[in-house]
XYZ file of C-alpha atoms in Angstrom:
302
model
C 74.584 83.990 152.969
C 76.005 80.939 151.206
C 72.526 79.764 150.285
C 71.695 83.128 148.725
C 74.913 83.059 146.681
C 74.119 79.577 145.432
C 70.581 80.467 144.398
C 71.838 83.587 142.619
C 74.465 81.553 140.738
C 71.850 79.214 139.258
C 69.003 81.693 138.768
C 68.172 82.136 135.055
C 69.266 85.414 133.517
C 67.985 84.760 130.014
C 64.499 85.585 128.749
C 62.240 83.049 127.110
C 62.043 85.299 124.048
C 65.815 85.143 123.591
C 65.621 81.357 123.544
C 62.666 81.143 121.222
C 60.927 79.294 124.033
C 61.868 76.779 126.723
C 61.244 73.065 126.853
C 61.022 71.373 130.246
C 61.634 67.689 130.812
C 62.111 66.241 134.279
C 64.724 68.399 135.977
C 66.032 69.839 132.697
C 65.144 73.093 130.964
C 66.273 73.507 127.371
C 66.669 76.764 125.466
C 65.140 75.971 122.075
C 67.534 78.301 120.249
C 70.338 75.929 121.256
C 68.663 72.752 120.082
C 69.344 73.176 116.374
C 72.602 73.521 114.446
C 74.739 71.360 112.183
C 76.958 68.494 113.362
C 75.675 68.731 116.918
C 75.575 65.692 119.199
C 75.076 64.688 122.818
C 77.242 63.240 125.591
C 75.531 61.671 128.584
C 77.406 60.736 131.754
C 75.564 58.582 134.299
C 73.116 56.255 132.570
C 71.794 53.813 135.145
C 69.175 51.378 133.899
C 67.676 53.950 131.527
C 68.732 57.403 130.353
C 65.749 59.573 129.531
C 68.022 62.538 128.728
C 69.686 60.835 125.765
C 66.333 59.486 124.602
C 65.026 63.056 124.466
C 68.132 64.224 122.601
C 67.530 61.446 120.095
C 63.777 61.343 119.699
C 62.810 64.958 120.364
C 65.790 66.836 118.937
C 67.089 64.218 116.458
C 70.678 64.164 117.711
C 73.148 61.263 117.850
C 74.416 60.529 121.346
C 77.197 58.779 123.219
C 76.420 57.229 126.604
C 79.065 56.706 129.319
C 78.748 54.663 132.510
C 80.834 51.813 133.898
C 78.641 50.818 136.829
C 75.239 49.594 135.521
C 74.732 45.887 135.060
C 74.160 45.380 131.316
C 71.518 42.770 132.185
C 69.423 45.566 133.703
C 70.458 48.474 131.457
C 69.440 48.063 127.808
C 71.207 51.294 126.759
C 74.547 50.194 128.221
C 74.094 46.645 126.919
C 73.347 48.064 123.481
C 70.094 46.151 123.271
C 67.764 49.168 123.208
C 66.334 49.716 119.717
C 68.849 51.921 117.908
C 68.673 54.332 114.949
C 64.992 53.531 114.367
C 64.379 56.637 112.284
C 61.771 59.392 112.760
C 58.731 58.025 114.565
C 60.313 54.609 114.991
C 60.025 54.701 118.780
C 56.456 55.918 118.917
C 54.953 52.592 120.020
C 57.943 51.308 122.005
C 57.414 51.330 125.779
C 61.010 50.829 126.924
C 64.249 52.615 125.985
C 64.369 53.386 122.277
C 66.453 55.670 120.069
C 65.407 57.105 116.732
C 68.906 58.485 116.150
C 72.095 56.486 116.550
C 73.473 56.043 120.053
C 76.737 54.456 121.158
C 77.195 53.091 124.683
C 80.558 52.929 126.424
C 81.289 51.179 129.700
C 83.448 54.100 130.742
C 82.915 56.335 133.752
C 83.699 60.023 133.889
C 86.611 61.082 136.079
C 89.699 59.639 137.693
C 90.067 55.952 138.439
C 88.946 54.744 141.853
C 91.412 51.858 141.629
C 88.672 49.254 141.314
C 89.659 46.435 138.977
C 87.635 46.107 135.809
C 86.380 49.686 135.678
C 87.554 52.203 133.107
C 87.495 55.971 133.555
C 88.079 58.867 131.212
C 88.153 62.645 131.030
C 85.545 64.734 129.267
C 88.389 66.225 127.224
C 89.026 62.846 125.613
C 85.387 62.598 124.666
C 85.070 66.067 123.104
C 88.420 65.978 121.315
C 87.982 66.870 117.663
C 84.614 68.533 118.131
C 83.682 72.016 116.973
C 82.744 74.998 119.046
C 79.177 74.819 120.380
C 78.734 71.299 119.022
C 78.094 69.251 122.174
C 75.095 68.903 124.462
C 76.374 67.466 127.755
C 74.608 65.911 130.727
C 76.526 65.011 133.902
C 74.762 62.908 136.510
C 77.841 61.533 138.230
C 78.311 62.674 141.805
C 81.926 61.643 142.197
C 83.092 63.141 138.902
C 81.035 66.331 138.773
C 83.196 68.769 140.727
C 86.624 67.702 139.352
C 85.167 67.806 135.822
C 83.772 71.322 136.269
C 87.118 72.477 137.631
C 88.874 70.979 134.606
C 86.510 72.750 132.235
C 86.972 76.088 133.968
C 90.725 75.758 133.443
C 90.339 75.144 129.695
C 88.293 77.831 128.014
C 88.660 76.460 124.471
C 87.343 73.019 125.398
C 84.562 74.465 127.536
C 83.281 76.512 124.612
C 82.636 73.344 122.627
C 79.720 72.667 124.969
C 76.440 74.033 123.677
C 74.205 73.133 126.613
C 75.068 71.676 129.997
C 72.669 69.761 132.262
C 73.948 69.000 135.756
C 72.755 66.999 138.718
C 74.236 68.907 141.655
C 75.201 67.119 144.857
C 76.747 69.833 146.945
C 77.645 67.682 149.945
C 79.082 64.722 148.063
C 82.536 63.563 149.137
C 84.748 61.186 147.114
C 84.315 57.444 147.522
C 80.556 57.684 147.880
C 80.390 59.567 151.141
C 77.788 62.268 151.622
C 78.474 64.276 154.751
C 76.256 66.776 156.486
C 77.531 69.771 158.437
C 80.482 70.196 156.107
C 82.930 72.989 156.765
C 82.110 76.264 155.070
C 85.346 76.513 152.998
C 84.499 73.163 151.376
C 80.999 74.304 150.444
C 82.142 77.803 149.491
C 84.588 76.332 146.980
C 81.753 74.515 145.214
C 79.511 77.550 145.210
C 82.359 79.537 143.642
C 82.660 76.889 140.912
C 79.004 77.444 140.014
C 79.473 81.214 140.115
C 82.452 80.961 137.778
C 80.580 78.554 135.481
C 77.820 81.127 135.016
C 80.304 83.481 133.342
C 80.423 81.161 130.318
C 77.039 79.457 130.652
C 73.750 81.172 131.264
C 71.476 79.318 133.706
C 68.236 78.421 131.941
C 66.322 76.697 134.716
C 66.468 74.388 137.714
C 64.157 72.225 139.792
C 64.683 74.256 142.974
C 61.108 75.515 142.993
C 59.791 71.970 142.701
C 62.019 70.861 145.550
C 60.800 73.778 147.642
C 57.207 72.703 147.080
C 58.038 69.093 147.956
C 59.977 69.953 151.119
C 57.356 69.430 153.812
C 59.566 69.855 156.833
C 56.985 69.142 159.524
C 55.591 66.089 157.748
C 59.045 64.723 156.936
C 60.211 65.093 160.528
C 57.171 63.292 161.871
C 57.495 60.461 159.372
C 61.234 59.932 159.744
C 61.478 60.742 163.446
C 64.577 62.788 162.706
C 65.356 65.998 160.839
C 68.845 66.271 159.328
C 69.644 69.858 158.448
C 70.770 70.334 154.813
C 74.358 71.506 154.453
C 73.192 74.587 152.534
C 69.667 75.906 152.561
C 67.420 78.892 152.653
C 64.505 78.966 155.027
C 62.219 77.212 152.569
C 64.582 75.407 150.173
C 67.122 72.610 150.783
C 70.061 73.202 148.436
C 72.182 70.076 148.815
C 70.795 68.311 145.726
C 69.129 69.760 142.632
C 69.225 69.851 138.842
C 70.246 72.881 136.798
C 70.478 73.536 133.059
C 72.736 75.946 131.184
C 73.218 77.279 127.675
C 76.523 78.638 126.396
C 76.476 82.432 126.234
C 78.516 82.316 123.011
C 75.424 81.101 121.206
C 73.816 84.511 121.710
C 76.974 86.524 121.061
C 77.737 84.791 117.755
C 74.266 84.541 116.252
C 74.304 82.786 112.876
C 78.097 82.937 112.716
C 78.430 79.774 114.787
C 77.422 77.564 111.886
C 80.206 78.992 109.739
C 82.945 78.595 112.306
C 85.514 75.851 111.786
C 88.275 74.669 114.067
C 91.542 73.007 113.172
C 90.370 69.807 114.826
C 86.792 69.988 113.505
C 84.959 66.728 113.061
C 84.247 65.422 109.564
C 80.991 66.389 107.930
C 78.225 64.031 108.887
C 78.566 63.396 112.585
C 80.687 62.602 115.598
C 84.314 61.676 115.293
C 84.835 58.092 116.455
C 86.949 57.352 119.514
C 88.606 54.051 120.256
C 89.478 52.792 123.683
C 91.702 50.278 125.403
C 89.926 48.444 128.211
C 91.429 46.442 131.020
C 91.691 46.125 134.752
C 94.249 48.861 134.929
C 93.020 52.362 135.603
C 92.737 55.078 133.016
C 91.232 55.513 129.593
C 93.615 55.257 126.681
C 93.012 56.282 123.108
C 94.128 53.489 120.801
C 94.358 54.046 117.042
C 93.127 51.539 114.476
C 91.282 49.270 116.867
C 87.666 48.264 117.205
C 85.374 49.825 119.764
C 85.100 47.011 122.324
C 82.723 48.927 124.556
C 80.574 50.401 121.796
C 77.691 48.727 120.085
C 77.708 49.451 116.346
């Protein structure tokens, strides 16, 4: 029953015609109606060595982006190090094999969520990063297992901030526990709480697509069992689909309710014409992300 509820919560309920078409990339599905607009930008959480999501936002949809991750080694992650070609202009990345951005990107060695207490790492809330932005002005990707569920709960408690998000791409890890522990055979109340979060999220965001079908096709139970010599049962599953880990994409339902009015809407804290409002940060071994006025951006590459 829990598996059926989960699948229903992430099953698309929007027609391709309403979106003006879909674009698929990796595990993401984008509603093309949402990919235009004025003063729109992207936030990407969880970069690793390379972030194809922000590259697509930049090079396919011509949007500036901010990249957040405190864990990658800058020697192995050009985007976090700020060494990936930046603001190359239309077509400027055509012949570049590695990470490259035609629109401006800014990297921050900041992780999403609450501090783990580890010295030298800085964490921050999504609310700090979308402060000063307009309604429907942010494309957001979250690929951060430890921060995903607390962040979604925060958003669901703050309707005004949630409605600033235009599209939302999530990497779901249903069985993830804090501090890096993934546990199988979790108790049903724990899993039910997370399924309810996704059900509640679908009231504001319409699911556009997921990679569940691909995962179903790749799940060769007999072959996997023979190769691994063991067969761990997924925490949540249907007969033919493991549901512990998958990607899902959403578009804000307000975009379809407002029509062309969204471009006229202003908020009291709207960003200046021309792009993203700059944020400044204080970095140190202590936990927490602090906004600091009139200082340079130590973690951002100009």
